Amino acid sequence: MARYTIGLDYGTNSVRAILVNVANGKEVASATWTYPHGKEGILLSDDPNLARQHPADYLKGAETTIKRALGVAKRSNQTFKPDQVIGLGVDTTGSTPLPVDRKGQPLAFDSRFEKDLDAMAWLWKDHTSIDEAIEITDLARKMRPQYLAKCGGIYSSEWFFSKILHCLRTNPKVFSAAYTWVEAADWIPAVLTGTEAPEDLKICVCAAGHKAMFNAEWGGYPDEKFLTRLDPKLGDLHTRLKTRAQAIDKPVGGLCKTWASKTGLREGIPVAAGVFDAHAGAVGSGIQPGMLVKILGTSTCDMMIVPADQRLADIPGLCGIVKGSIVPGFVGLEAGQSAVGDIFNWYVDYICPGGKRTGSHTALTNQAEKLAPGASGLLALDWNNGNRTVLVDPRLSGLLIGQSLHTTPAEIYRALIEATAFGALTIINRLEQYHVKVDRIVTGGGIAEKNPMVMQIYADVTNRPMMLSRSSQTCALGAAVAAAVCAGEYPDIPAAQEAMTGLKSKVYDPNPAAVEVYGKLYKLYRQLHDAFGTTAWKGSCFNVMKDLLAIRAEARGGAT
Amino acid sequence: MARYTIGLDYGTNSVRAILVNVANGKEVASATWTYPHGKEGILLSDDPNLARQHPADYLKGAETTIKRALGVAKRSNQTFKPDQVIGLGVDTTGSTPLPVDRKGQPLAFDSRFEKDLDAMAWLWKDHTSIDEAIEITDLARKMRPQYLAKCGGIYSSEWFFSKILHCLRTNPKVFSAAYTWVEAADWIPAVLTGTEAPEDLKICVCAAGHKAMFNAEWGGYPDEKFLTRLDPKLGDLHTRLKTRAQAIDKPVGGLCKTWASKTGLREGIPVAAGVFDAHAGAVGSGIQPGMLVKILGTSTCDMMIVPADQRLADIPGLCGIVKGSIVPGFVGLEAGQSAVGDIFNWYVDYICPGGKRTGSHTALTNQAEKLAPGASGLLALDWNNGNRTVLVDPRLSGLLIGQSLHTTPAEIYRALIEATAFGALTIINRLEQYHVKVDRIVTGGGIAEKNPMVMQIYADVTNRPMMLSRSSQTCALGAAVAAAVCAGEYPDIPAAQEAMTGLKSKVYDPNPAAVEVYGKLYKLYRQLHDAFGTTAWKGSCFNVMKDLLAIRAEARGGAT
């Protein structure tokens, strides 16, 4: 009788459950559910930087999608029984922390705070905490440089402590009412296993290591003295934070009775430690040394693993270097581009070149794929949403150069795609500069599957074969892989990956003629990159984008 | 009984005749006629750089428009008689030279050459002669630097000797058959007065001075030795070129019998020396010291005059510094921007942001005028067609910086308009740096009349009042002003301007708050201008646009 695990994948707007055969990774059923709160699951306010989620959506979403997926499985296979499901894995967006009470209940569930946006889950893309991120970075630079060395040299406004400190500063009522703060990636598995009470809670190394400066080397989270220097109340919180974190190959517990009865699953089946969606996607793509897994969506997350016993320097500009964060026994490296699909969507949805009919992604792609590399004379920087890796600078913006009086919409579209590929190559070059070899790139997601031109441009620009994950739900699959290991089906993650993950047969190989042209264009890209993004050379234009943002803020009455 | 002059204005696609009351400059009748040859009057070939005109269109155009204008005048005023027309002035595009035979007849009229495009008039915007322009510039730099000092340091591919040398090199048959070459601005008045035979021909200082390095100081055109070094056959031509040139306040002759009978005008009425359209436009706008006249169209022509007895340095980057070229007794200064309206049209017609309905000039203007200066965070360079003044570099291209994921079409539209205003300010600053004070700007043409937002942006960016010419046909009016002086109605051009030209009452005054923001943005514009357009500082990006063009040429198989 076949055995299955469930991968529960919490995205920005919806949650998905997939039911996977542990023998071969085949996805036999799935169900998706869009969060009902706010705008497509996101609670907004007048502040354009604010983005929150209601944790009730997480629970209702787990119940709904698991039940539906089981229903689908039953309908397609009359002999299927929920008892055949032997484990559950969870991945979520992050850093998405939420304040909880002494029992691990979200403050959002407390009637006193049910309308308070600060009592909700602070979604990964919430940018309210920019000032606090600068404050944390500045203090760490002076006091604990080792904290920054593992996260690219800059602590982000999207991350755990920036958000908590912002709440402390701007909404002390919520901060005081919170016993502690928990990442959604930790809280959901805890609820499913009835271990959400802070004393029982188990946390994952992925979230803590990549977003909260957690490292076993210095005993866990940043030390009390450091947090106290930021704010004494943050220092107090330190005693209520966990000191150990675990990887995805170990369960945080067994499915509790309540959730077994809610979902119809067997009580006690192991629930794996939570993991961030992109990291789960790396697992579901079969990540191994030498393979860069690129989750190509509105932004990208680029992941590599390096054997834990290999010497590895702190690589400047990377968002995280964390032992065990992706695959236990390996150091997980995370990099990323702040906007990729978002730039293409901006161009199509905001600029609407040529109008709706001729300006769709499909129409522009059809024209753009006929263009030879370099033939437009255009070059762009992919910084419309700042630069995450390797510059780690949100105060950068887009740039397009080379326009004539005959430049067409499709030429600009292609230049924007090329710009994101140049950005991808810049990350690869940084990794290789620090002896992390990148032989091939595996990607997945809508753009990769829908747009062969994008894949070919990436192959030609990076001069590396581009491959596609076999699964189109690598994140959920990665969670299911973790569940299979927790259930004892495989001795470790690599063994489970070997059996459960794979690639599509189509490979996009670099075209030598295009590689040569892009080599020349990349030199110019780097020149612009360094001129506008660094102070590396005298006479750089490093100030230009920042000054424009300052002028803009003033013109808009001080808003950034 | 009222007296009138006719201004005959030869544009790129059509010719216009206006009938003007010499007492007050009032336009009482006009007629326009589009050239029938080629595409809207332009003869084209496979070579995208080629643009020629058939000189037959010039003659048929004079006859047709003069007769029609007289007809209009008669219909609106029964007492009007053609004998009341006391003079005729002509302005044309330029440099637009044509090869003629020993009698001054165009080779285009010779059956042996009637299909040969090189036998036609070489229209101002013909760019076939880029290599020859470089050759002439290089030789002059070594041998006769004084020639270049009066035309911005670079001899253009659009100008007289570049075109003749290109014909010599590529079509020796046409070159040998030509007795000499004549500017359209000189040839048309010569035909009207029956003085087209080379020995009778009179040439204007405007065309010769601005486009053919003619200067009384060195005895006229470049000397024989210089031309011989370019090519011995060009040296031979020197003996058949004129040695004196005249200004527009003197006639080249009286209307000949043939043309009197063709048009119905009185035989013998004075025909003024020809002049380039923009220069006539400056006269028709009432140009005087301190006033910059900007002909604002697809590109711009910026003109100033300085009393001839005032000390004036050679101003680097200006297209021409010629005594008597605009108003006799003054030095005429010409500068310009390679593309202004053309950039807005490119954006609307090629990029079609938001589609036809929401992406029209009107719709974009309606949205853009609601934006506060600086609020978009965008900045552009106005170099989509290279830079004429002050960089004199066709190998430059457009640049847009500051895009976010929310940048709108109207924000980009406004940024492009602002970029052209920054380009205008750069010219003004160069003039003032050399002690040519610019107090106010007078402009005319479609954009200026149709788009108050553009006028206000120019006022705010340049921090100078922007005014509009009263006439919407300043070029034709300027030609009519010259004719009035030639007919003895006024002692000189300034006196005729005083009576016949004027400004509209509406003045666009700078708004101090906007001036302040644009002051900050202009600093950044200059930084980009110098980074991409000069080698003034170490680490400039001077190579980027040029390298992109080289890569583009290679990608397109060598075409530039």
Short mmCIF file of C-alpha atoms in Angstrom, two decimals, chain B residues 163-438:
data_model
loop_
_atom_site.label_atom_id
_atom_site.label_comp_id
_atom_site.label_asym_id
_atom_site.label_seq_id
_atom_site.Cartn_x
_atom_site.Cartn_y
_atom_site.Cartn_z
CA LYS B 163 27.96 66.20 -48.60
CA ILE B 164 29.98 67.42 -51.59
CA LEU B 165 32.99 65.33 -50.57
CA HIS B 166 30.79 62.28 -50.13
CA CYS B 167 29.40 62.74 -53.64
CA LEU B 168 32.94 63.16 -54.99
CA ARG B 169 33.98 59.91 -53.33
CA THR B 170 30.93 57.79 -54.08
CA ASN B 171 29.47 59.17 -57.29
CA PRO B 172 32.28 60.82 -59.29
CA LYS B 173 30.01 60.96 -62.36
CA VAL B 174 27.63 63.39 -60.67
CA PHE B 175 30.49 65.28 -59.07
CA SER B 176 32.26 65.75 -62.43
CA ALA B 177 29.08 66.80 -64.19
CA ALA B 178 28.44 69.48 -61.56
CA TYR B 179 29.96 72.88 -62.30
CA THR B 180 29.39 73.90 -58.71
CA TRP B 181 27.13 73.33 -55.69
CA VAL B 182 24.57 75.79 -54.38
CA GLU B 183 22.54 75.88 -51.17
CA ALA B 184 18.77 75.75 -51.76
CA ALA B 185 18.61 78.97 -49.72
CA ASP B 186 20.72 80.67 -52.41
CA TRP B 187 19.45 78.87 -55.46
CA ILE B 188 15.75 79.71 -55.04
CA PRO B 189 16.17 83.52 -54.76
CA ALA B 190 18.63 83.30 -57.68
CA VAL B 191 16.07 81.57 -59.88
CA LEU B 192 13.36 84.06 -58.92
CA THR B 193 15.66 86.91 -59.97
CA GLY B 194 17.17 85.15 -62.99
CA THR B 195 20.65 85.22 -61.43
CA GLU B 196 21.21 81.48 -61.06
CA ALA B 197 24.13 81.40 -63.47
CA PRO B 198 27.20 80.84 -61.28
CA GLU B 199 28.84 84.07 -62.39
CA ASP B 200 25.73 86.07 -61.36
CA LEU B 201 24.88 84.12 -58.23
CA LYS B 202 24.79 85.89 -54.90
CA ILE B 203 25.04 83.82 -51.74
CA CYS B 204 23.81 84.48 -48.21
CA VAL B 205 26.11 84.68 -45.21
CA CYS B 206 23.72 82.61 -43.11
CA ALA B 207 24.14 79.32 -45.02
CA ALA B 208 27.78 79.86 -45.97
CA GLY B 209 28.79 81.04 -42.50
CA HIS B 210 26.98 78.46 -40.41
CA LYS B 211 27.42 75.37 -42.57
CA ALA B 212 30.39 75.94 -44.87
CA MET B 213 33.05 77.61 -42.69
CA PHE B 214 32.69 80.81 -44.74
CA ASN B 215 34.15 83.85 -42.99
CA ALA B 216 35.15 87.25 -44.38
CA GLU B 217 38.16 87.17 -42.01
CA TRP B 218 39.81 84.44 -44.06
CA GLY B 219 38.44 85.55 -47.41
CA GLY B 220 35.32 83.43 -47.63
CA TYR B 221 35.16 79.65 -47.88
CA PRO B 222 37.99 77.40 -46.64
CA ASP B 223 41.05 78.04 -48.75
CA GLU B 224 42.08 76.03 -51.78
CA LYS B 225 45.02 74.39 -50.03
CA PHE B 226 42.75 73.01 -47.33
CA LEU B 227 40.17 71.74 -49.80
CA THR B 228 42.90 70.24 -51.98
CA ARG B 229 44.24 68.30 -49.02
CA LEU B 230 40.80 66.76 -48.66
CA ASP B 231 40.76 66.00 -52.38
CA PRO B 232 42.39 67.76 -55.35
CA LYS B 233 39.01 67.82 -57.10
CA LEU B 234 37.52 69.68 -54.16
CA GLY B 235 40.43 72.10 -54.47
CA ASP B 236 39.45 72.66 -58.11
CA LEU B 237 35.91 73.45 -57.03
CA HIS B 238 37.26 76.28 -54.87
CA THR B 239 37.78 78.53 -57.90
CA ARG B 240 34.11 78.14 -58.79
CA LEU B 241 32.82 79.09 -55.33
CA LYS B 242 31.83 82.65 -54.45
CA THR B 243 34.12 84.85 -52.42
CA ARG B 244 31.56 87.24 -50.99
CA ALA B 245 28.30 86.67 -49.12
CA GLN B 246 25.54 89.05 -48.17
CA ALA B 247 22.95 89.46 -45.44
CA ILE B 248 19.16 89.47 -45.69
CA ASP B 249 18.70 93.22 -45.65
CA LYS B 250 19.91 93.48 -49.25
CA PRO B 251 18.16 92.02 -52.27
CA VAL B 252 19.91 89.56 -54.57
CA GLY B 253 17.98 91.14 -57.45
CA GLY B 254 14.56 91.99 -58.78
CA LEU B 255 11.86 89.48 -59.61
CA CYS B 256 12.56 88.40 -63.20
CA LYS B 257 10.06 88.61 -66.01
CA THR B 258 9.49 84.87 -66.17
CA TRP B 259 8.62 84.65 -62.50
CA ALA B 260 6.57 87.83 -62.57
CA SER B 261 4.41 86.28 -65.23
CA LYS B 262 4.29 82.88 -63.48
CA THR B 263 3.10 84.40 -60.21
CA GLY B 264 1.26 87.56 -61.18
CA LEU B 265 3.62 89.70 -59.11
CA ARG B 266 5.16 92.89 -60.41
CA GLU B 267 8.42 92.44 -62.30
CA GLY B 268 11.47 93.86 -60.55
CA ILE B 269 10.26 93.84 -56.96
CA PRO B 270 13.24 93.07 -54.72
CA VAL B 271 13.93 89.50 -53.64
CA ALA B 272 15.89 89.34 -50.38
CA ALA B 273 18.94 87.14 -49.94
CA GLY B 274 17.93 83.68 -48.71
CA VAL B 275 18.19 82.62 -45.10
CA PHE B 276 17.78 79.41 -43.13
CA ASP B 277 14.32 78.84 -41.72
CA ALA B 278 15.30 78.97 -38.05
CA HIS B 279 17.22 82.20 -38.56
CA ALA B 280 14.24 83.72 -40.34
CA GLY B 281 12.19 82.50 -37.38
CA ALA B 282 14.46 84.42 -35.03
CA VAL B 283 13.88 87.58 -37.08
CA GLY B 284 10.13 86.91 -37.13
CA SER B 285 10.18 86.48 -33.35
CA GLY B 286 11.73 89.92 -32.92
CA ILE B 287 15.13 88.66 -31.77
CA GLN B 288 17.32 91.21 -29.92
CA PRO B 289 20.25 90.97 -27.51
CA GLY B 290 19.34 89.17 -24.27
CA MET B 291 16.49 87.27 -25.91
CA LEU B 292 17.00 83.63 -26.76
CA VAL B 293 14.73 82.53 -29.59
CA LYS B 294 14.01 78.83 -29.42
CA ILE B 295 12.33 77.20 -32.39
CA LEU B 296 10.73 74.32 -30.54
CA GLY B 297 9.78 71.45 -32.81
CA THR B 298 10.92 67.90 -33.39
CA SER B 299 14.37 69.26 -32.57
CA THR B 300 15.21 72.81 -31.45
CA CYS B 301 17.20 75.62 -32.88
CA ASP B 302 18.33 78.16 -30.28
CA MET B 303 19.41 81.57 -31.51
CA MET B 304 20.93 84.68 -29.97
CA ILE B 305 22.39 87.87 -31.39
CA VAL B 306 25.24 89.95 -29.99
CA PRO B 307 26.17 93.43 -31.23
CA ALA B 308 29.00 93.04 -33.73
CA ASP B 309 31.18 95.49 -31.83
CA GLN B 310 30.94 93.51 -28.58
CA ARG B 311 33.89 91.27 -27.67
CA LEU B 312 32.84 87.68 -28.10
CA ALA B 313 34.91 84.56 -27.52
CA ASP B 314 34.56 81.43 -29.63
CA ILE B 315 32.02 79.51 -27.58
CA PRO B 316 32.78 75.78 -27.60
CA GLY B 317 29.95 73.50 -28.61
CA LEU B 318 27.89 76.07 -30.51
CA CYS B 319 26.86 75.15 -34.06
CA GLY B 320 27.78 78.56 -35.39
CA ILE B 321 29.03 82.04 -34.63
CA VAL B 322 28.57 84.15 -37.76
CA LYS B 323 28.61 87.90 -38.25
CA GLY B 324 25.40 89.11 -39.89
CA SER B 325 23.82 85.68 -40.18
CA ILE B 326 20.58 86.54 -38.40
CA VAL B 327 20.45 90.34 -38.18
CA PRO B 328 23.02 92.52 -40.03
CA GLY B 329 25.20 94.39 -37.54
CA PHE B 330 25.01 91.57 -35.03
CA VAL B 331 26.83 88.30 -34.63
CA GLY B 332 24.36 85.42 -34.96
CA LEU B 333 24.79 82.49 -32.57
CA GLU B 334 23.15 79.15 -33.26
CA ALA B 335 22.80 76.20 -30.91
CA GLY B 336 20.30 73.38 -30.75
CA GLN B 337 19.01 70.16 -29.32
CA SER B 338 18.98 67.13 -31.64
CA ALA B 339 15.60 65.95 -30.44
CA VAL B 340 12.85 67.50 -28.35
CA GLY B 341 9.39 66.93 -29.82
CA ASP B 342 10.87 63.84 -31.47
CA ILE B 343 11.48 62.35 -28.00
CA PHE B 344 7.91 63.02 -26.89
CA ASN B 345 6.65 61.60 -30.19
CA TRP B 346 8.85 58.53 -29.85
CA TYR B 347 7.41 57.88 -26.42
CA VAL B 348 3.82 58.32 -27.57
CA ASP B 349 4.09 56.71 -31.03
CA TYR B 350 6.63 53.93 -30.45
CA ILE B 351 6.16 53.02 -26.81
CA CYS B 352 2.41 53.83 -26.79
CA PRO B 353 2.28 53.74 -23.00
CA GLY B 354 -1.14 52.67 -21.81
CA GLY B 355 -2.33 52.23 -25.36
CA LYS B 356 -3.72 54.73 -27.83
CA ARG B 357 -6.48 56.11 -25.65
CA THR B 358 -4.59 56.80 -22.44
CA GLY B 359 -1.23 57.32 -24.08
CA SER B 360 -1.89 60.37 -26.24
CA HIS B 361 0.03 63.58 -25.73
CA THR B 362 -3.13 65.14 -24.30
CA ALA B 363 -3.90 62.35 -21.87
CA LEU B 364 -0.30 62.08 -20.67
CA THR B 365 -0.08 65.86 -20.28
CA ASN B 366 -3.29 65.92 -18.23
CA GLN B 367 -1.80 63.44 -15.79
CA ALA B 368 1.75 64.80 -15.88
CA GLU B 369 0.74 68.34 -15.04
CA LYS B 370 -0.69 67.15 -11.73
CA LEU B 371 2.74 65.86 -10.66
CA ALA B 372 4.96 67.96 -8.42
CA PRO B 373 8.51 68.57 -9.65
CA GLY B 374 10.75 65.82 -8.31
CA ALA B 375 7.86 63.67 -7.08
CA SER B 376 8.44 60.86 -9.56
CA GLY B 377 12.04 60.26 -8.53
CA LEU B 378 12.86 60.03 -12.24
CA LEU B 379 15.53 61.78 -14.26
CA ALA B 380 16.30 61.45 -17.97
CA LEU B 381 18.92 62.53 -20.46
CA ASP B 382 17.52 64.02 -23.68
CA TRP B 383 19.95 62.26 -25.98
CA ASN B 384 17.78 59.78 -27.91
CA ASN B 385 19.09 61.42 -31.10
CA GLY B 386 22.53 62.34 -29.77
CA ASN B 387 23.52 65.76 -28.48
CA ARG B 388 24.03 68.75 -30.76
CA THR B 389 24.91 71.45 -28.21
CA VAL B 390 27.08 71.56 -26.12
CA LEU B 391 28.59 68.10 -26.59
CA VAL B 392 28.29 67.94 -30.41
CA ASP B 393 28.21 64.15 -30.24
CA PRO B 394 25.79 62.07 -32.30
CA ARG B 395 26.98 58.86 -30.62
CA LEU B 396 25.04 59.43 -27.43
CA SER B 397 21.71 57.91 -26.49
CA GLY B 398 18.80 58.17 -24.09
CA LEU B 399 18.92 57.40 -20.39
CA LEU B 400 16.18 57.08 -17.80
CA ILE B 401 16.95 56.57 -14.14
CA GLY B 402 14.95 56.24 -10.94
CA GLN B 403 12.26 53.76 -12.01
CA SER B 404 10.47 51.91 -9.21
CA LEU B 405 7.83 49.21 -9.49
CA HIS B 406 5.16 51.92 -9.44
CA THR B 407 6.53 54.36 -12.02
CA THR B 408 3.73 55.48 -14.34
CA PRO B 409 3.65 56.44 -18.03
CA ALA B 410 2.83 60.07 -17.13
CA GLU B 411 5.80 60.25 -14.78
CA ILE B 412 8.11 59.10 -17.56
CA TYR B 413 6.48 61.57 -19.99
CA ARG B 414 7.11 64.42 -17.60
CA ALA B 415 10.69 63.26 -16.99
CA LEU B 416 11.33 63.32 -20.74
CA ILE B 417 9.97 66.88 -21.00
CA GLU B 418 12.07 67.93 -18.02
CA ALA B 419 15.13 66.34 -19.63
CA THR B 420 14.73 68.52 -22.72
CA ALA B 421 14.37 71.56 -20.47
CA PHE B 422 17.59 70.60 -18.65
CA GLY B 423 19.21 70.30 -22.08
CA ALA B 424 17.95 73.81 -22.89
CA LEU B 425 19.37 75.13 -19.64
CA THR B 426 22.74 73.56 -20.42
CA ILE B 427 22.89 75.61 -23.62
CA ILE B 428 21.90 78.78 -21.76
CA ASN B 429 24.55 78.16 -19.12
CA ARG B 430 27.18 77.72 -21.81
CA LEU B 431 26.17 81.04 -23.42
CA GLU B 432 26.27 82.87 -20.10
CA GLN B 433 29.60 81.30 -19.21
CA TYR B 434 30.90 83.21 -22.25
CA HIS B 435 29.14 86.43 -21.21
CA VAL B 436 26.15 86.17 -23.55
CA LYS B 437 23.38 87.00 -21.11
CA VAL B 438 20.03 85.23 -21.56
#
